[in-house]
Short mmCIF file of C-alpha atoms in Angstrom, two decimals:
data_model
loop_
_atom_site.label_atom_id
_atom_site.label_comp_id
_atom_site.label_asym_id
_atom_site.label_seq_id
_atom_site.Cartn_x
_atom_site.Cartn_y
_atom_site.Cartn_z
CA GLY A 274 -12.27 6.06 -11.01
CA ALA A 275 -10.96 3.55 -8.43
CA VAL A 276 -11.64 5.57 -5.29
CA VAL A 277 -11.41 4.05 -1.86
CA SER A 278 -12.62 5.92 1.20
CA GLN A 279 -11.99 5.38 4.89
CA HIS A 280 -13.88 6.65 7.87
CA PRO A 281 -12.97 8.11 10.25
CA SER A 282 -9.74 9.75 9.11
CA ARG A 283 -8.68 10.35 12.67
CA VAL A 284 -9.83 8.95 16.02
CA ILE A 285 -8.73 9.42 19.58
CA CYS A 286 -10.08 7.03 22.17
CA LYS A 287 -9.50 5.95 25.72
CA SER A 288 -7.73 2.73 26.59
CA GLY A 289 -10.12 -0.20 26.81
CA THR A 290 -12.63 1.05 24.29
CA SER A 291 -13.32 -0.37 20.81
CA VAL A 292 -12.95 1.50 17.60
CA LYS A 293 -14.48 0.67 14.20
CA ILE A 294 -12.93 1.79 10.91
CA GLU A 295 -14.86 1.57 7.66
CA CYS A 296 -13.32 1.04 4.23
CA ARG A 297 -15.46 1.56 1.11
CA SER A 298 -14.73 1.18 -2.58
CA LEU A 299 -16.81 4.01 -4.09
CA ASP A 300 -16.85 3.24 -7.80
CA PHE A 301 -15.98 -0.43 -8.11
CA GLN A 302 -16.71 -3.73 -6.44
CA ALA A 303 -14.03 -5.56 -4.49
CA THR A 304 -14.34 -9.16 -3.45
CA THR A 305 -11.02 -8.77 -1.61
CA MET A 306 -9.92 -5.97 0.63
CA PHE A 307 -6.76 -5.71 2.68
CA TRP A 308 -5.92 -4.03 6.00
CA TYR A 309 -2.47 -2.64 6.69
CA ARG A 310 -0.78 -1.00 9.61
CA GLN A 311 1.96 1.55 9.18
CA PHE A 312 4.34 2.94 11.81
CA PRO A 313 6.12 6.27 11.29
CA LYS A 314 8.79 6.16 8.60
CA GLN A 315 8.16 2.47 7.94
CA SER A 316 6.64 0.40 5.21
CA LEU A 317 3.13 -1.04 5.16
CA MET A 318 2.56 -4.18 7.19
CA LEU A 319 -0.25 -6.42 6.00
CA MET A 320 -2.56 -7.40 8.86
CA ALA A 321 -5.24 -9.40 7.13
CA THR A 322 -7.00 -10.21 3.89
CA SER A 323 -10.73 -9.70 3.88
CA ASN A 324 -12.90 -11.65 1.45
CA GLU A 325 -16.54 -10.82 0.90
CA GLY A 326 -18.85 -13.30 2.60
CA SER A 327 -16.12 -15.29 4.33
CA LYS A 328 -13.78 -15.09 7.28
CA ALA A 329 -10.72 -12.90 7.06
CA THR A 330 -7.23 -14.41 6.73
CA TYR A 331 -4.82 -12.95 9.27
CA GLU A 332 -1.10 -12.64 8.93
CA GLN A 333 1.17 -14.36 11.41
CA GLY A 334 1.35 -12.48 14.68
CA VAL A 335 -1.89 -10.53 14.22
CA GLU A 336 -4.51 -11.31 16.87
CA LYS A 337 -7.83 -12.07 15.14
CA ASP A 338 -9.81 -11.54 18.35
CA LYS A 339 -8.32 -8.10 18.78
CA PHE A 340 -8.63 -6.93 15.17
CA LEU A 341 -12.09 -7.99 14.04
CA ILE A 342 -12.68 -7.76 10.32
CA ASN A 343 -16.03 -7.94 8.54
CA HIS A 344 -16.50 -7.79 4.77
CA ALA A 345 -20.28 -7.62 4.53
CA SER A 346 -20.63 -6.47 0.93
CA LEU A 347 -18.63 -6.01 -2.26
CA THR A 348 -17.95 -2.36 -1.34
CA LEU A 349 -17.51 -2.37 2.41
CA SER A 350 -15.06 -3.87 4.88
CA THR A 351 -14.73 -2.89 8.52
CA LEU A 352 -11.90 -3.23 11.04
CA THR A 353 -12.73 -3.12 14.71
CA VAL A 354 -9.89 -2.65 17.17
CA THR A 355 -11.24 -4.21 20.39
CA SER A 356 -10.14 -3.16 23.85
CA ALA A 357 -7.65 -0.72 22.40
CA HIS A 358 -4.41 0.05 24.22
CA PRO A 359 -1.77 2.72 23.61
CA GLU A 360 0.40 0.25 21.67
CA ASP A 361 -2.41 -0.04 19.13
CA SER A 362 -1.92 3.61 18.16
CA SER A 363 -0.92 3.60 14.52
CA PHE A 364 -1.91 4.54 10.99
CA TYR A 365 -4.37 1.98 9.62
CA ILE A 366 -4.84 1.78 5.84
CA CYS A 367 -7.17 -0.36 3.78
CA SER A 368 -6.98 -1.29 0.15
CA ALA A 369 -9.42 -2.78 -2.31
CA ASP A 370 -8.57 -5.23 -5.08
CA ARG A 371 -10.21 -4.21 -8.32
CA ILE A 372 -11.05 -6.89 -10.85
CA PRO A 373 -10.15 -7.43 -13.63
CA GLY A 374 -6.43 -6.96 -13.29
CA HIS A 375 -6.24 -7.33 -9.52
CA THR A 376 -5.08 -3.74 -9.15
CA GLN A 377 -4.98 -2.64 -5.53
CA TYR A 378 -6.16 0.84 -4.57
CA PHE A 379 -5.63 2.32 -1.15
CA GLY A 380 -7.79 4.42 1.13
CA PRO A 381 -6.51 7.64 2.73
CA GLY A 382 -5.83 5.94 6.08
CA THR A 383 -7.03 6.32 9.65
CA ARG A 384 -4.89 7.74 12.38
CA LEU A 385 -5.72 5.97 15.66
CA THR A 386 -4.50 7.39 18.94
CA VAL A 387 -5.27 5.49 22.12
CA LEU A 388 -4.78 7.44 25.34
CA GLY B 286 7.41 -16.12 0.84
CA GLU B 287 8.23 -13.10 -1.26
CA ASN B 288 10.95 -10.64 -0.18
CA VAL B 289 11.32 -7.24 -1.78
CA GLU B 290 14.38 -5.03 -1.31
CA GLN B 291 14.35 -1.38 -2.28
CA HIS B 292 17.21 1.11 -2.78
CA PRO B 293 18.05 3.81 -2.01
CA SER B 294 16.24 4.61 1.21
CA THR B 295 16.65 8.33 0.58
CA LEU B 296 17.24 10.17 -2.68
CA SER B 297 17.82 13.89 -3.13
CA VAL B 298 17.81 15.40 -6.63
CA GLN B 299 17.72 18.84 -8.15
CA GLU B 300 14.55 19.99 -9.85
CA GLY B 301 14.60 18.90 -13.48
CA ASP B 302 16.96 15.97 -12.89
CA SER B 303 15.99 12.33 -13.17
CA ALA B 304 15.41 9.99 -10.24
CA VAL B 305 15.79 6.20 -10.27
CA ILE B 306 14.59 3.80 -7.59
CA LYS B 307 15.46 0.10 -7.77
CA CYS B 308 13.82 -3.00 -6.30
CA THR B 309 14.68 -6.67 -6.33
CA TYR B 310 12.37 -9.56 -5.51
CA SER B 311 12.93 -13.15 -4.56
CA ASP B 312 9.94 -15.15 -5.79
CA SER B 313 10.21 -16.00 -9.49
CA ALA B 314 6.45 -16.69 -9.53
CA SER B 315 5.66 -12.99 -8.91
CA ASN B 316 4.07 -11.45 -11.94
CA TYR B 317 2.72 -8.06 -10.91
CA PHE B 318 4.82 -5.04 -9.82
CA PRO B 319 3.12 -1.79 -8.82
CA TRP B 320 4.66 1.44 -7.59
CA TYR B 321 2.99 3.68 -5.03
CA LYS B 322 3.58 7.28 -3.98
CA GLN B 323 2.76 8.22 -0.42
CA GLU B 324 2.63 11.77 0.83
CA LEU B 325 2.84 12.55 4.50
CA GLY B 326 -0.32 11.53 6.38
CA LYS B 327 -2.01 10.05 3.31
CA GLY B 328 -2.63 6.64 1.88
CA PRO B 329 -0.44 5.25 -0.97
CA GLN B 330 -1.40 6.29 -4.46
CA LEU B 331 -0.80 3.93 -7.38
CA ILE B 332 1.36 5.74 -9.95
CA ILE B 333 2.32 2.97 -12.34
CA ASP B 334 2.42 -0.83 -12.54
CA ILE B 335 3.84 -3.49 -14.77
CA ARG B 336 3.06 -7.09 -15.40
CA SER B 337 5.55 -9.79 -16.23
CA ASN B 338 4.58 -10.03 -19.89
CA VAL B 339 6.16 -6.65 -20.65
CA GLY B 340 9.60 -5.22 -20.02
CA GLU B 341 8.86 -1.51 -19.86
CA LYS B 342 5.91 0.80 -19.36
CA LYS B 343 5.78 4.56 -19.56
CA ASP B 344 3.29 7.18 -18.46
CA GLN B 345 4.38 10.75 -19.17
CA ARG B 346 7.36 11.45 -16.87
CA ILE B 347 7.20 8.08 -15.12
CA ALA B 348 8.48 4.76 -16.45
CA VAL B 349 9.02 1.33 -14.98
CA THR B 350 11.36 -1.35 -16.30
CA LEU B 351 11.26 -5.05 -15.43
CA ASN B 352 14.00 -7.65 -15.76
CA LYS B 353 12.45 -10.99 -14.87
CA THR B 354 15.67 -12.92 -15.38
CA ALA B 355 17.51 -10.80 -12.81
CA LYS B 356 14.34 -10.36 -10.73
CA HIS B 357 14.60 -6.63 -10.47
CA PHE B 358 12.48 -3.65 -11.50
CA SER B 359 13.01 0.08 -11.43
CA LEU B 360 11.09 3.31 -11.32
CA HIS B 361 12.32 6.21 -13.42
CA ILE B 362 11.05 9.75 -12.96
CA THR B 363 12.26 12.33 -15.46
CA GLU B 364 12.14 16.14 -15.21
CA THR B 365 11.49 15.94 -11.47
CA GLN B 366 9.37 18.62 -9.84
CA PRO B 367 8.99 19.64 -6.18
CA GLU B 368 5.58 17.95 -6.06
CA ASP B 369 7.32 14.66 -6.79
CA SER B 370 8.76 14.78 -3.27
CA ALA B 371 7.23 11.90 -1.32
CA VAL B 372 7.91 8.33 -0.20
CA TYR B 373 7.80 5.76 -3.01
CA PHE B 374 7.12 2.09 -2.41
CA CYS B 375 7.63 -0.78 -4.80
CA ALA B 376 5.71 -3.99 -4.40
CA ALA B 377 5.50 -7.44 -5.92
CA SER B 378 2.89 -10.17 -6.01
CA GLY B 379 1.65 -13.27 -7.71
CA VAL B 380 -2.08 -13.63 -8.08
CA THR B 381 -3.43 -16.19 -5.67
CA GLY B 382 -6.95 -17.37 -4.98
CA GLY B 383 -7.29 -14.76 -2.29
CA GLY B 384 -6.58 -11.76 -4.47
CA ASN B 385 -3.48 -9.75 -5.17
CA LYS B 386 -1.45 -9.98 -1.93
CA LEU B 387 1.35 -7.46 -2.18
CA THR B 388 4.79 -7.55 -0.58
CA PHE B 389 6.19 -4.05 -0.20
CA GLY B 390 9.69 -2.71 -0.30
CA THR B 391 10.95 -0.54 2.56
CA GLY B 392 10.34 2.71 0.75
CA THR B 393 12.41 5.54 -0.73
CA GLN B 394 12.15 9.15 0.54
CA LEU B 395 12.53 11.30 -2.59
CA LYS B 396 13.32 14.96 -2.09
CA VAL B 397 13.33 17.29 -5.08
CA GLU B 398 15.21 20.45 -4.31
CA LEU B 399 14.73 23.78 -6.02
#
């Protein structure tokens, strides 16, 4: 149990386009999901906390208008990278907070490459 | 806010030996300490966690110890195997109204050599 999926696993896009990444908890409900960004050989950097039915909470320095987050249901959160630029290229990972216990399970990640 | 330090950054052991990774945290209110294993190109996988009401937890070859007074916790892997080679992250959090916000350590690259 406790499986989190992400789609797509890999995406290549042109500069200026928008990209949507989906995160789903497959066998449990999650009122809270998290979005992280990870650069090569570095730790995970929290971008935002996504709560079902309410606005996301963004970490300091993360542009909310560039990284749009929607948590429409207890099993789905989406991250949209708007007007992507090469510096947005990274590994994006979501996690879902399973209750009870507040145990956080991660998705497999999405590799975004912006040309 | 919380700050988590992790050591060593790289660790090389011979197959069958034990590996120990240590983390310290700064916020005495933190009460949940998970460990994740991340293989190249994949998302982190939860391997074991501990809560502040216990001092040690074991799951087969993996164990975690917690010293709340000293604010440090450690991951112990016994009888290491080549498939244990990966990056390991420790994390700490205190439950807030917004869920379990984790602060991660900087990671340890574990290499198990034949």
